PDB file of C-alpha atoms in Angstrom:
ATOM      1  CA  MET A  22       0.000   0.000   0.000  1.00 72.00           C
ATOM      2  CA  GLN A  23       1.474   3.317  -1.064  1.00 90.00           C
ATOM      3  CA  LEU A  24       0.419   5.011   2.188  1.00 90.00           C
ATOM      4  CA  PHE A  25       2.928   2.866   4.098  1.00 90.00           C
ATOM      5  CA  ASP A  26       5.738   4.189   1.881  1.00 93.00           C
ATOM      6  CA  ASN A  27       4.948   7.683   3.188  1.00 94.00           C
ATOM      7  CA  ILE A  28       4.411   7.211   6.921  1.00 96.00           C
ATOM      8  CA  LYS A  29       6.884   6.379   9.669  1.00 97.00           C
ATOM      9  CA  PHE A  30       5.936   4.455  12.765  1.00 98.00           C
ATOM     10  CA  ASP A  31       7.852   5.177  15.958  1.00 98.00           C
ATOM     11  CA  ASP A  32      10.132   2.693  17.741  1.00 97.00           C
ATOM     12  CA  LYS A  33       7.048   1.066  19.322  1.00 97.00           C
ATOM     13  CA  GLY A  34       5.414   0.640  15.924  1.00 97.00           C
ATOM     14  CA  LEU A  35       2.892   3.441  16.483  1.00 98.00           C
ATOM     15  CA  ILE A  36       1.891   6.666  14.775  1.00 98.00           C
ATOM     16  CA  PRO A  37      -0.287   9.382  16.353  1.00 98.00           C
ATOM     17  CA  ALA A  38      -3.528  10.144  14.512  1.00 98.00           C
ATOM     18  CA  VAL A  39      -5.622  13.249  15.031  1.00 98.00           C
ATOM     19  CA  ILE A  40      -9.295  12.537  14.392  1.00 98.00           C
ATOM     20  CA  VAL A  41     -11.228  15.504  12.960  1.00 98.00           C
ATOM     21  CA  ASN A  42     -14.966  15.893  12.393  1.00 98.00           C
ATOM     22  CA  VAL A  43     -15.458  16.408   8.655  1.00 98.00           C
ATOM     23  CA  ALA A  44     -18.665  18.370   9.331  1.00 97.00           C
ATOM     24  CA  ASP A  45     -16.979  21.269  11.140  1.00 97.00           C
ATOM     25  CA  ASN A  46     -13.208  20.550  11.173  1.00 98.00           C
ATOM     26  CA  ARG A  47     -13.259  20.213  14.958  1.00 97.00           C
ATOM     27  CA  VAL A  48     -10.632  17.983  16.554  1.00 98.00           C
ATOM     28  CA  LEU A  49     -12.413  15.055  18.161  1.00 98.00           C
ATOM     29  CA  THR A  50      -9.579  13.052  19.668  1.00 98.00           C
ATOM     30  CA  LEU A  51      -5.986  11.882  19.379  1.00 98.00           C
ATOM     31  CA  CYS A  52      -5.272   8.188  19.105  1.00 97.00           C
ATOM     32  CA  PHE A  53      -2.426   5.906  18.180  1.00 98.00           C
ATOM     33  CA  MET A  54      -2.385   3.446  15.343  1.00 98.00           C
ATOM     34  CA  ASN A  55      -0.091   0.564  14.542  1.00 98.00           C
ATOM     35  CA  ARG A  56       0.247  -0.932  11.060  1.00 97.00           C
ATOM     36  CA  ASP A  57      -2.712  -3.262  11.625  1.00 97.00           C
ATOM     37  CA  ALA A  58      -4.916  -0.353  12.748  1.00 98.00           C
ATOM     38  CA  VAL A  59      -4.023   1.647   9.638  1.00 98.00           C
ATOM     39  CA  ASP A  60      -4.629  -1.419   7.450  1.00 97.00           C
ATOM     40  CA  LYS A  61      -8.035  -2.128   9.018  1.00 98.00           C
ATOM     41  CA  THR A  62      -9.019   1.546   8.849  1.00 98.00           C
ATOM     42  CA  ILE A  63      -8.261   1.712   5.134  1.00 97.00           C
ATOM     43  CA  GLU A  64      -9.843  -1.697   4.476  1.00 97.00           C
ATOM     44  CA  THR A  65     -13.125  -1.053   6.340  1.00 98.00           C
ATOM     45  CA  GLY A  66     -13.466   2.740   6.157  1.00 98.00           C
ATOM     46  CA  LYS A  67     -13.949   2.810   9.944  1.00 98.00           C
ATOM     47  CA  VAL A  68     -11.323   4.081  12.375  1.00 98.00           C
ATOM     48  CA  HIS A  69      -9.370   1.363  14.148  1.00 98.00           C
ATOM     49  CA  VAL A  70      -6.905   2.229  16.895  1.00 98.00           C
ATOM     50  CA  PHE A  71      -4.226   0.561  18.944  1.00 98.00           C
ATOM     51  CA  ARG A  72      -5.186   0.789  22.615  1.00 95.00           C
ATOM     52  CA  ARG A  73      -1.868   1.166  24.393  1.00 95.00           C
ATOM     53  CA  SER A  74      -3.467   0.624  27.817  1.00 93.00           C
ATOM     54  CA  GLN A  75      -4.863  -2.741  26.665  1.00 94.00           C
ATOM     55  CA  ASN A  76      -2.114  -3.564  24.170  1.00 95.00           C
ATOM     56  CA  ARG A  77      -4.632  -4.442  21.474  1.00 97.00           C
ATOM     57  CA  LEU A  78      -6.272  -3.370  18.238  1.00 98.00           C
ATOM     58  CA  MET A  79      -9.874  -2.160  18.419  1.00 97.00           C
ATOM     59  CA  ILE A  80     -12.431  -0.380  16.285  1.00 97.00           C
ATOM     60  CA  LYS A  81     -13.302   3.102  17.579  1.00 96.00           C
ATOM     61  CA  GLY A  82     -16.783   2.756  19.051  1.00 94.00           C
ATOM     62  CA  GLU A  83     -16.356  -0.946  19.810  1.00 92.00           C
ATOM     63  CA  THR A  84     -18.205  -0.644  23.133  1.00 92.00           C
ATOM     64  CA  SER A  85     -20.404   2.407  22.549  1.00 94.00           C
ATOM     65  CA  GLY A  86     -21.283   1.927  18.895  1.00 95.00           C
ATOM     66  CA  HIS A  87     -20.064   5.499  18.260  1.00 97.00           C
ATOM     67  CA  THR A  88     -18.061   4.659  15.154  1.00 97.00           C
ATOM     68  CA  GLN A  89     -16.091   6.992  12.915  1.00 98.00           C
ATOM     69  CA  LEU A  90     -16.419   6.693   9.130  1.00 98.00           C
ATOM     70  CA  VAL A  91     -13.267   7.820   7.334  1.00 98.00           C
ATOM     71  CA  GLU A  92     -13.680  10.467   4.652  1.00 98.00           C
ATOM     72  CA  GLU A  93     -10.041  11.539   4.135  1.00 98.00           C
ATOM     73  CA  VAL A  94      -6.562  10.569   5.351  1.00 98.00           C
ATOM     74  CA  PHE A  95      -3.702  13.079   5.533  1.00 97.00           C
ATOM     75  CA  PHE A  96      -0.127  12.723   6.741  1.00 96.00           C
ATOM     76  CA  ASP A  97       2.373  15.389   7.767  1.00 97.00           C
ATOM     77  CA  CYS A  98       5.459  16.468   5.820  1.00 97.00           C
ATOM     78  CA  GLU A  99       7.707  13.971   7.621  1.00 97.00           C
ATOM     79  CA  GLY A 100       5.172  11.141   7.703  1.00 97.00           C
ATOM     80  CA  LYS A 101       5.210  11.046  11.503  1.00 98.00           C
ATOM     81  CA  SER A 102       1.510  11.726  12.161  1.00 98.00           C
ATOM     82  CA  LEU A 103      -1.868  11.284  10.536  1.00 98.00           C
ATOM     83  CA  VAL A 104      -5.049  13.323  10.351  1.00 98.00           C
ATOM     84  CA  LEU A 105      -8.238  11.415   9.658  1.00 98.00           C
ATOM     85  CA  LYS A 106     -11.344  13.381   8.715  1.00 98.00           C
ATOM     86  CA  VAL A 107     -14.393  11.373   9.767  1.00 98.00           C
ATOM     87  CA  LYS A 108     -18.156  11.335   9.939  1.00 98.00           C
ATOM     88  CA  GLN A 109     -18.737  10.863  13.656  1.00 98.00           C
ATOM     89  CA  ASN A 110     -21.595   8.642  14.800  1.00 97.00           C
ATOM     90  CA  VAL A 111     -23.028  10.176  18.038  1.00 97.00           C
ATOM     91  CA  ALA A 112     -19.888  11.394  19.856  1.00 97.00           C
ATOM     92  CA  ALA A 113     -16.154  10.719  20.053  1.00 97.00           C
ATOM     93  CA  CYS A 114     -15.450  11.154  23.771  1.00 97.00           C
ATOM     94  CA  HIS A 115     -16.060   8.374  26.283  1.00 94.00           C
ATOM     95  CA  ALA A 116     -17.005  11.086  28.831  1.00 96.00           C
ATOM     96  CA  GLY A 117     -20.147  11.869  26.830  1.00 96.00           C
ATOM     97  CA  TYR A 118     -19.030  14.851  24.751  1.00 98.00           C
ATOM     98  CA  MET A 119     -18.665  15.214  20.984  1.00 97.00           C
ATOM     99  CA  SER A 120     -14.940  15.989  21.351  1.00 98.00           C
ATOM    100  CA  CYS A 121     -12.405  14.817  23.900  1.00 97.00           C
ATOM    101  CA  TYR A 122     -11.347  18.472  23.968  1.00 98.00           C
ATOM    102  CA  TYR A 123     -14.438  19.713  25.792  1.00 98.00           C
ATOM    103  CA  ARG A 124     -12.467  21.510  28.516  1.00 98.00           C
ATOM    104  CA  LYS A 125     -10.873  24.905  28.038  1.00 97.00           C
ATOM    105  CA  TYR A 126      -8.357  26.758  30.162  1.00 98.00           C
ATOM    106  CA  ASN A 127      -9.408  30.314  31.027  1.00 97.00           C
ATOM    107  CA  SER A 128      -6.225  32.263  31.793  1.00 97.00           C
ATOM    108  CA  SER A 129      -8.052  35.321  33.140  1.00 97.00           C
ATOM    109  CA  THR A 130      -9.625  33.275  35.956  1.00 97.00           C
ATOM    110  CA  ASP A 131      -7.014  30.491  36.049  1.00 98.00           C
ATOM    111  CA  SER A 132      -9.840  27.973  35.765  1.00 98.00           C
ATOM    112  CA  ILE A 133     -10.986  25.099  33.618  1.00 98.00           C
ATOM    113  CA  GLU A 134     -14.320  25.494  31.856  1.00 98.00           C
ATOM    114  CA  ILE A 135     -16.458  22.896  30.118  1.00 98.00           C
ATOM    115  CA  ASN A 136     -17.209  24.361  26.706  1.00 96.00           C
ATOM    116  CA  GLU A 137     -19.824  21.964  25.333  1.00 96.00           C
ATOM    117  CA  GLU A 138     -22.881  19.972  26.350  1.00 97.00           C
ATOM    118  CA  LYS A 139     -22.889  16.244  26.988  1.00 97.00           C
ATOM    119  CA  ILE A 140     -24.407  14.267  24.157  1.00 96.00           C
ATOM    120  CA  PHE A 141     -24.850  10.956  25.961  1.00 96.00           C
ATOM    121  CA  ASP A 142     -24.690   9.472  29.449  1.00 95.00           C
ATOM    122  CA  PRO A 143     -21.525   7.370  29.768  1.00 94.00           C
ATOM    123  CA  GLU A 144     -22.941   5.339  32.680  1.00 92.00           C
ATOM    124  CA  LYS A 145     -25.779   4.081  30.465  1.00 92.00           C
ATOM    125  CA  THR A 146     -23.570   3.562  27.419  1.00 93.00           C
ATOM    126  CA  TYR A 147     -20.659   1.810  29.162  1.00 89.00           C
ATOM    127  CA  LYS A 148     -22.411  -0.523  31.547  1.00 78.00           C
ATOM    128  CA  THR A 149     -19.748  -2.168  33.661  1.00 60.00           C
TER     129      THR A 149
END
C-alpha cells in the first residue's frame, strides 16, 4: 500500500492520529495506530486504533457503537503523524461529549471550563 511508503511508525510501531470531524473541522480526539490499525481503517473505512493501555487493536466505538467513518486521510510532511477526517456517529469522547477536547483553560480566571454539552450518558452507554 502506497500510504505505508509515506508514513513512519515510531520505535514502538505506532503513529499518532488526530481525528477531525469532517462536518466542522473540529478535533475530536488523538489516538495511536499501529500498522494493523491503519490497514483495518483503510480496508473497512472505519477508524481502528491501537489501545496502548490494553495492548490491542480495536475499532473506535467498539463498546459504545459510536463509530467513525473515514472520509479523508492526511499525513504530515515527515510522515510522523496522521489526520483522519471522519463522519462521527453520536460522539467521540467516552465522557459523553462530541470531542475529547471539551475543557478549556481560562487564563483570566485560572480555571478550567467545560465548553460543550454532553451528548450521551456514559454510565448508560458503558455498563460495567
